[in-house]
Amino acid sequence: MRTAPSDEVARWAAVALGRIGPTAVEPTAALLADGDASVRARSAAARALGVTGSKQATLPLTKALQGGSPEVREAAIRAISAIGDAAATDALVATLGDDVRQVRETAMDHLIDWRLGDVDGKLSALLQSADHDAARRAAIILAEHTPQASGELIREVGASQEDSPGDSDSVRERLERTAADAGTDREIRLMAIAALRWVGTENSLDTLAPLVSLGSDYAPAASRTIGQIGRRISGDDLDTHRPGVEVQPSRATNLLLGVLDTATDDDLRIIAGAGLSYMGAQPVQALIERLRRTSDPQQRAWLAGILAAIGKPAVDPILDARGRAEDRNLRVWLASSLTIIGDAKALDLIKQLPRDEQPTPETTEATREIFIRIQQYV
């Protein structure tokens, strides 16, 4: 491994050495610490220590994070992540302040999945750091550690907390400032926008709304997050899921419908439609009402396509609206949405409809075109 002629040979040697197990730790750690060894050899040594899976390797790996080649530090981060020793938490969090951007990025990637030690406490301490990049990264990771982000995995291992640090105002406010800051690195800004889907509130929409604009690189991400915030908030509203109850459009719904109405560019309309499609049942009644009020085939195609993109949560409200609609053309457009959704119950009903109320090739194709374009952003 010390004299490997290529990276590939070094990688395979590292795997073979690591599979020996704990007895390989001491000589491999010596190679990792050897400042005269090549970057390739030291990186392979870090990889081998990770393959051992032995906590005996934690100390030499954390020492390797403190200097030397960035490539070796990245390899050490990956090895620490593979071993999963809580004793490495402090050192791993500290690498968010590394002098090299790529090392910070590697640390961040692995910290998002790290749930060991007092990781959230250490990350919370970084939020007020003078190193704004490290503080932004810490806020993003904390949001990704919340129960709503971690979902079933956290519940299964019993690690959910009632008061997750990621749900704090300080995390949300840091993410909002990052999302709004035109001077922030593009990738960090996009990650902050995405992280707000887990911890954002209705107030966060004030930050996100200006980003959903023509020519904005951040429009797709902001629209998606607006939709996901809207869905998360509406999940607490029982009326949203109660058949026959009139559901008032939420602020998130109205925001994206406003973009849909005022956009002068089809791509921006699609982006707004994609955001609405993330919201589940919440915007369905508002979309159906707009479909009822307009007779413009082009507008109806847009609305029917968005309903189709929402999918199963839209089926029962569409069936109910179709059954009550007096306008035959409206019934045809609603049936076109159901055709694209492909729900078995709805398709059975469509087969039994009179010929003049079944979806036409034209309405189905127009609905499908909008649906397909929305899928590019979902």
Coordinates of C-alpha atoms in Angstrom, one line a residue:
M1 CA 0.0 0.0 0.0
R2 CA 2.9 2.4 0.8
T3 CA 4.3 1.8 -2.8
A4 CA 1.0 1.3 -4.6
P5 CA 1.5 2.4 -8.3
S6 CA -2.1 3.7 -8.7
D7 CA -5.1 4.9 -6.6
E8 CA -7.0 1.8 -7.6
V9 CA -4.3 -0.6 -6.4
A10 CA -4.1 1.5 -3.1
R11 CA -7.9 1.2 -2.6
W12 CA -7.9 -2.6 -3.0
A13 CA -4.9 -2.9 -0.7
A14 CA -6.7 -0.8 1.9
V15 CA -9.7 -3.1 1.7
A16 CA -7.6 -6.2 2.0
L17 CA -5.7 -4.8 4.9
G18 CA -8.8 -3.5 6.7
R19 CA -10.4 -6.9 6.5
I20 CA -7.7 -8.3 8.7
G21 CA -9.5 -6.5 11.5
P22 CA -8.3 -4.9 14.7
T23 CA -4.8 -6.5 14.5
A24 CA -4.2 -4.3 11.5
V25 CA -4.9 -1.0 13.3
E26 CA -1.5 -0.4 14.9
P27 CA 0.7 -0.7 11.7
T28 CA -1.9 1.0 9.6
A29 CA -2.1 3.9 12.0
A30 CA 1.6 4.2 11.9
L31 CA 1.5 4.6 8.1
L32 CA -1.3 7.2 8.4
A33 CA 0.8 9.3 10.8
D34 CA 3.9 9.0 8.7
G35 CA 4.4 12.5 7.3
D36 CA 7.0 11.2 4.8
A37 CA 4.5 8.8 3.2
S38 CA 2.7 9.8 0.0
V39 CA -0.8 11.3 0.1
R40 CA -2.0 8.2 -1.7
A41 CA -0.5 5.8 0.9
R42 CA -1.8 7.9 3.9
S43 CA -5.3 8.2 2.3
A44 CA -5.3 4.4 1.8
A45 CA -4.3 3.9 5.4
A46 CA -7.2 5.9 6.6
R47 CA -9.5 3.9 4.3
A48 CA -8.1 0.7 5.7
L49 CA -8.7 1.8 9.3
G50 CA -12.3 2.5 8.4
V51 CA -12.7 -1.0 6.9
T52 CA -11.5 -2.5 10.2
G53 CA -14.5 -1.1 11.9
S54 CA -12.5 -1.0 15.1
K55 CA -12.9 1.8 17.6
Q56 CA -9.2 1.4 18.3
A57 CA -8.8 3.3 15.0
T58 CA -10.7 6.4 16.2
L59 CA -7.8 8.1 17.9
P60 CA -5.3 8.0 15.0
L61 CA -8.1 9.0 12.6
T62 CA -9.1 12.0 14.6
K63 CA -5.4 13.0 14.9
A64 CA -5.2 12.9 11.1
L65 CA -8.0 15.6 10.9
Q66 CA -5.7 18.1 12.5
G67 CA -3.3 18.8 9.6
G68 CA -1.6 17.5 6.5
S69 CA -3.1 16.9 3.1
P70 CA -6.8 17.7 2.6
E71 CA -7.1 14.4 0.7
V72 CA -5.9 12.6 3.8
R73 CA -8.4 14.5 6.0
E74 CA -11.2 13.6 3.7
A75 CA -10.3 10.0 3.8
A76 CA -10.1 10.1 7.6
I77 CA -13.6 11.7 7.8
R78 CA -15.0 8.8 5.7
A79 CA -13.2 6.2 7.8
I80 CA -14.6 7.8 11.0
S81 CA -18.1 7.7 9.6
A82 CA -17.7 4.0 8.7
I83 CA -16.6 3.1 12.2
G84 CA -19.3 5.2 14.0
D85 CA -17.6 5.9 17.3
A86 CA -19.3 8.6 19.4
A87 CA -15.8 9.5 20.7
A88 CA -15.1 11.1 17.3
T89 CA -18.0 13.5 17.4
D90 CA -16.1 16.6 18.6
A91 CA -13.4 16.1 16.0
L92 CA -15.9 15.5 13.2
V93 CA -17.9 18.6 14.0
A94 CA -14.7 20.7 14.2
T95 CA -13.9 19.8 10.6
L96 CA -16.8 22.1 9.6
G97 CA -14.3 24.8 10.2
D98 CA -11.5 23.3 8.1
D99 CA -9.4 25.7 6.0
V100 CA -10.3 23.7 2.8
R101 CA -13.8 23.9 1.4
Q102 CA -13.8 20.4 0.1
V103 CA -13.0 19.0 3.5
R104 CA -15.9 21.0 5.0
E105 CA -18.2 19.6 2.4
T106 CA -17.1 16.0 3.1
A107 CA -17.6 16.6 6.8
M108 CA -21.0 18.0 6.2
D109 CA -22.1 15.1 4.0
H110 CA -21.2 12.6 6.8
L111 CA -22.5 14.7 9.7
I112 CA -26.0 14.8 8.2
D113 CA -26.1 11.0 8.9
W114 CA -24.3 11.2 12.2
R115 CA -26.4 10.7 15.3
L116 CA -23.7 9.8 17.9
G117 CA -22.5 11.7 20.9
D118 CA -23.8 15.2 21.6
V119 CA -23.6 16.0 18.0
D120 CA -26.6 18.4 18.0
G121 CA -25.2 20.2 21.0
K122 CA -21.9 20.7 19.3
L123 CA -23.5 21.8 16.1
S124 CA -25.8 24.2 18.1
A125 CA -22.7 25.8 19.6
L126 CA -21.5 26.6 16.1
L127 CA -24.6 28.6 15.2
Q128 CA -23.1 31.9 16.6
S129 CA -19.6 31.2 15.3
A130 CA -17.7 34.1 13.6
D131 CA -17.1 31.5 10.9
H132 CA -20.3 32.1 9.0
D133 CA -19.8 29.3 6.6
A134 CA -19.4 26.8 9.4
A135 CA -22.5 28.3 11.2
R136 CA -24.6 27.9 8.0
R137 CA -23.5 24.3 7.5
A138 CA -24.3 23.6 11.2
A139 CA -27.8 25.0 10.8
I140 CA -28.4 22.9 7.7
I141 CA -27.3 19.7 9.4
L142 CA -29.4 20.5 12.5
A143 CA -32.5 20.9 10.3
E144 CA -31.7 17.5 8.7
H145 CA -31.5 16.0 12.1
T146 CA -35.0 16.9 13.1
P147 CA -37.6 14.2 13.6
Q148 CA -39.7 15.5 10.6
A149 CA -36.6 15.2 8.4
S150 CA -35.4 11.8 9.7
G151 CA -38.9 10.3 9.7
E152 CA -39.4 6.7 10.4
L153 CA -35.7 5.9 10.9
I154 CA -35.5 8.1 13.9
R155 CA -38.8 6.8 15.3
E156 CA -37.7 3.2 14.9
V157 CA -34.5 3.6 16.8
G158 CA -36.2 5.7 19.5
A159 CA -34.0 8.7 19.1
S160 CA -36.7 11.3 18.5
Q161 CA -36.7 14.2 20.9
E162 CA -39.6 16.4 21.8
D163 CA -37.4 19.5 21.6
S164 CA -35.0 18.9 18.8
P165 CA -32.3 21.6 18.5
G166 CA -33.0 21.7 14.8
D167 CA -36.5 23.1 15.5
S168 CA -35.1 26.1 17.4
D169 CA -35.7 29.7 16.2
S170 CA -31.9 30.2 15.9
V171 CA -31.6 27.4 13.3
R172 CA -34.6 28.6 11.3
E173 CA -33.4 32.2 11.4
R174 CA -29.9 31.3 10.3
L175 CA -31.4 29.3 7.4
E176 CA -33.6 32.2 6.4
R177 CA -30.7 34.6 6.4
T178 CA -28.6 32.2 4.3
A179 CA -31.4 31.7 1.8
A180 CA -31.9 35.4 1.4
D181 CA -28.2 36.3 1.2
A182 CA -27.2 36.9 -2.4
G183 CA -23.5 36.9 -1.3
T184 CA -23.7 33.3 0.0
D185 CA -22.2 30.4 -1.9
R186 CA -24.8 29.0 -4.3
E187 CA -24.7 25.4 -3.1
I188 CA -24.9 26.5 0.6
R189 CA -27.8 28.7 -0.3
L190 CA -29.6 25.9 -2.1
M191 CA -29.1 23.6 0.8
A192 CA -30.4 26.2 3.2
I193 CA -33.5 26.6 1.1
A194 CA -34.1 22.9 1.1
A195 CA -33.5 22.6 4.8
L196 CA -36.3 25.1 5.5
R197 CA -38.8 22.5 4.3
W198 CA -38.2 20.8 7.6
V199 CA -38.2 23.7 10.0
G200 CA -39.7 26.6 8.1
T201 CA -42.8 28.4 9.3
E202 CA -45.3 30.6 7.5
N203 CA -43.0 33.5 8.3
S204 CA -40.3 31.7 6.2
L205 CA -42.5 32.3 3.1
D206 CA -41.5 36.0 3.3
T207 CA -37.9 34.9 2.6
L208 CA -38.8 32.3 -0.1
A209 CA -41.4 34.2 -2.1
P210 CA -39.0 36.7 -3.8
L211 CA -36.8 33.7 -5.0
V212 CA -39.7 32.3 -7.0
S213 CA -39.2 34.8 -9.8
L214 CA -38.3 34.7 -13.5
G215 CA -34.6 34.0 -14.1
S216 CA -33.9 33.0 -10.5
D217 CA -31.6 30.0 -10.1
Y218 CA -33.3 29.4 -6.8
A219 CA -36.9 29.4 -8.1
P220 CA -37.3 25.6 -8.3
A221 CA -35.8 25.0 -4.9
A222 CA -37.8 27.8 -3.3
S223 CA -41.1 26.7 -4.9
R224 CA -40.5 23.1 -3.7
T225 CA -39.8 24.3 -0.2
I226 CA -42.9 26.5 -0.1
G227 CA -45.0 23.5 -1.1
Q228 CA -43.4 21.3 1.5
I229 CA -43.8 23.9 4.3
G230 CA -47.4 24.3 3.2
R231 CA -47.9 20.5 3.3
R232 CA -46.2 20.1 6.7
I233 CA -48.3 23.0 8.2
S234 CA -51.6 21.8 6.7
G235 CA -50.9 18.3 8.1
D236 CA -52.0 19.7 11.4
D237 CA -55.3 20.9 9.9
L238 CA -57.8 18.0 10.2
D239 CA -60.2 19.7 7.8
T240 CA -57.8 19.2 5.0
H241 CA -58.3 15.5 5.3
R242 CA -62.1 15.5 6.0
P243 CA -64.4 14.7 3.1
G244 CA -67.0 17.3 2.2
V245 CA -65.4 20.1 4.3
E246 CA -64.5 23.3 2.5
V247 CA -60.8 23.8 2.8
Q248 CA -59.6 27.4 2.7
P249 CA -56.3 27.9 0.7
S250 CA -53.3 28.4 2.9
R251 CA -50.9 31.2 2.6
A252 CA -48.4 28.9 0.8
T253 CA -51.2 27.8 -1.6
N254 CA -52.1 31.4 -2.4
L255 CA -48.5 32.4 -2.8
L256 CA -47.9 29.8 -5.5
L257 CA -51.3 30.4 -7.2
G258 CA -50.3 34.0 -7.4
V259 CA -47.1 33.1 -9.2
L260 CA -49.1 30.9 -11.5
D261 CA -51.5 33.8 -12.3
T262 CA -48.8 36.5 -12.8
A263 CA -46.0 34.5 -14.5
T264 CA -45.2 35.7 -18.0
D265 CA -43.1 32.6 -18.6
D266 CA -44.2 29.0 -18.9
D267 CA -41.2 27.6 -17.1
L268 CA -42.0 29.7 -14.0
R269 CA -45.6 28.5 -14.2
I270 CA -44.3 24.9 -14.2
I271 CA -42.1 25.7 -11.2
A272 CA -45.1 27.1 -9.3
G273 CA -47.2 24.0 -10.3
A274 CA -44.4 21.7 -9.0
G275 CA -44.5 23.5 -5.7
L276 CA -48.3 23.1 -5.5
S277 CA -47.9 19.4 -6.3
Y278 CA -45.8 18.9 -3.1
M279 CA -48.7 20.2 -1.0
G280 CA -50.9 17.2 -1.1
A281 CA -54.6 17.8 -0.5
Q282 CA -54.3 21.5 0.6
P283 CA -54.5 23.3 -2.7
V284 CA -56.9 20.8 -4.5
Q285 CA -60.2 22.6 -3.8
A286 CA -58.7 26.0 -4.8
L287 CA -57.4 24.5 -8.1
I288 CA -60.8 22.8 -8.8
E289 CA -62.6 26.1 -8.1
R290 CA -60.3 27.9 -10.6
L291 CA -60.9 25.1 -13.1
R292 CA -64.7 25.7 -12.6
R293 CA -64.4 29.5 -13.1
T294 CA -62.5 29.5 -16.3
S295 CA -63.6 28.3 -19.8
D296 CA -60.2 28.9 -21.4
P297 CA -58.9 25.5 -22.6
Q298 CA -55.3 26.5 -22.0
Q299 CA -55.9 27.5 -18.4
R300 CA -57.9 24.4 -17.8
A301 CA -55.0 22.3 -19.1
W302 CA -52.6 23.9 -16.6
L303 CA -55.0 23.4 -13.7
A304 CA -55.8 19.8 -14.7
G305 CA -52.1 19.0 -15.1
I306 CA -51.3 20.4 -11.6
L307 CA -54.2 18.3 -10.1
A308 CA -52.8 15.3 -11.9
A309 CA -49.3 16.0 -10.5
I310 CA -50.8 16.1 -7.0
G311 CA -51.9 12.6 -7.5
K312 CA -53.9 10.4 -5.1
P313 CA -54.7 13.2 -2.6
A314 CA -56.7 14.9 -5.4
V315 CA -58.8 11.8 -6.4
D316 CA -61.7 12.0 -4.0
P317 CA -62.1 15.8 -4.3
I318 CA -62.0 15.5 -8.1
L319 CA -64.6 12.7 -8.1
D320 CA -66.8 14.8 -5.8
A321 CA -66.5 17.9 -7.9
R322 CA -67.0 16.0 -11.2
G323 CA -70.2 14.5 -9.8
R324 CA -71.6 18.0 -8.8
A325 CA -70.4 19.9 -11.9
E326 CA -73.1 21.1 -14.3
D327 CA -70.6 22.1 -17.0
R328 CA -69.9 19.1 -19.2
N329 CA -66.6 20.4 -20.4
L330 CA -65.5 20.8 -16.7
R331 CA -66.4 17.2 -16.1
V332 CA -64.3 16.2 -19.1
W333 CA -61.2 18.1 -17.8
L334 CA -61.6 16.6 -14.3
A335 CA -61.8 13.1 -15.9
S336 CA -58.6 13.9 -17.8
S337 CA -56.9 14.6 -14.5
L338 CA -58.1 11.3 -13.1
T339 CA -56.9 9.5 -16.2
I340 CA -53.4 10.8 -15.8
I341 CA -53.4 10.0 -12.0
G342 CA -54.3 6.4 -12.9
D343 CA -56.2 5.6 -9.7
A344 CA -58.0 2.3 -10.1
K345 CA -61.3 3.4 -8.6
A346 CA -61.3 6.5 -10.8
L347 CA -60.4 4.6 -13.9
D348 CA -63.3 2.2 -13.3
L349 CA -65.7 5.1 -13.0
I350 CA -64.4 6.7 -16.2
K351 CA -65.1 3.5 -18.2
Q352 CA -68.8 3.8 -17.1
L353 CA -69.2 7.4 -18.1
P354 CA -71.3 8.4 -21.1
R355 CA -69.1 9.0 -24.2
D356 CA -69.6 12.7 -24.2
E357 CA -68.2 13.0 -20.6
Q358 CA -65.1 10.8 -21.1
P359 CA -61.7 12.5 -21.5
T360 CA -61.0 13.4 -25.1
P361 CA -57.6 12.7 -26.7
E362 CA -57.1 16.5 -26.8
T363 CA -57.8 17.2 -23.1
T364 CA -55.9 14.1 -22.0
E365 CA -52.8 15.0 -24.0
A366 CA -52.9 18.7 -22.9
T367 CA -53.2 17.6 -19.2
R368 CA -50.4 15.0 -19.7
E369 CA -48.1 17.6 -21.2
I370 CA -48.3 19.8 -18.1
F371 CA -48.0 16.8 -15.8
I372 CA -44.8 15.6 -17.5
R373 CA -43.2 19.0 -17.4
I374 CA -44.0 19.3 -13.7
Q375 CA -42.3 15.9 -13.1
Q376 CA -39.0 17.5 -14.2
Y377 CA -39.0 19.6 -11.1
V378 CA -40.5 17.1 -8.6

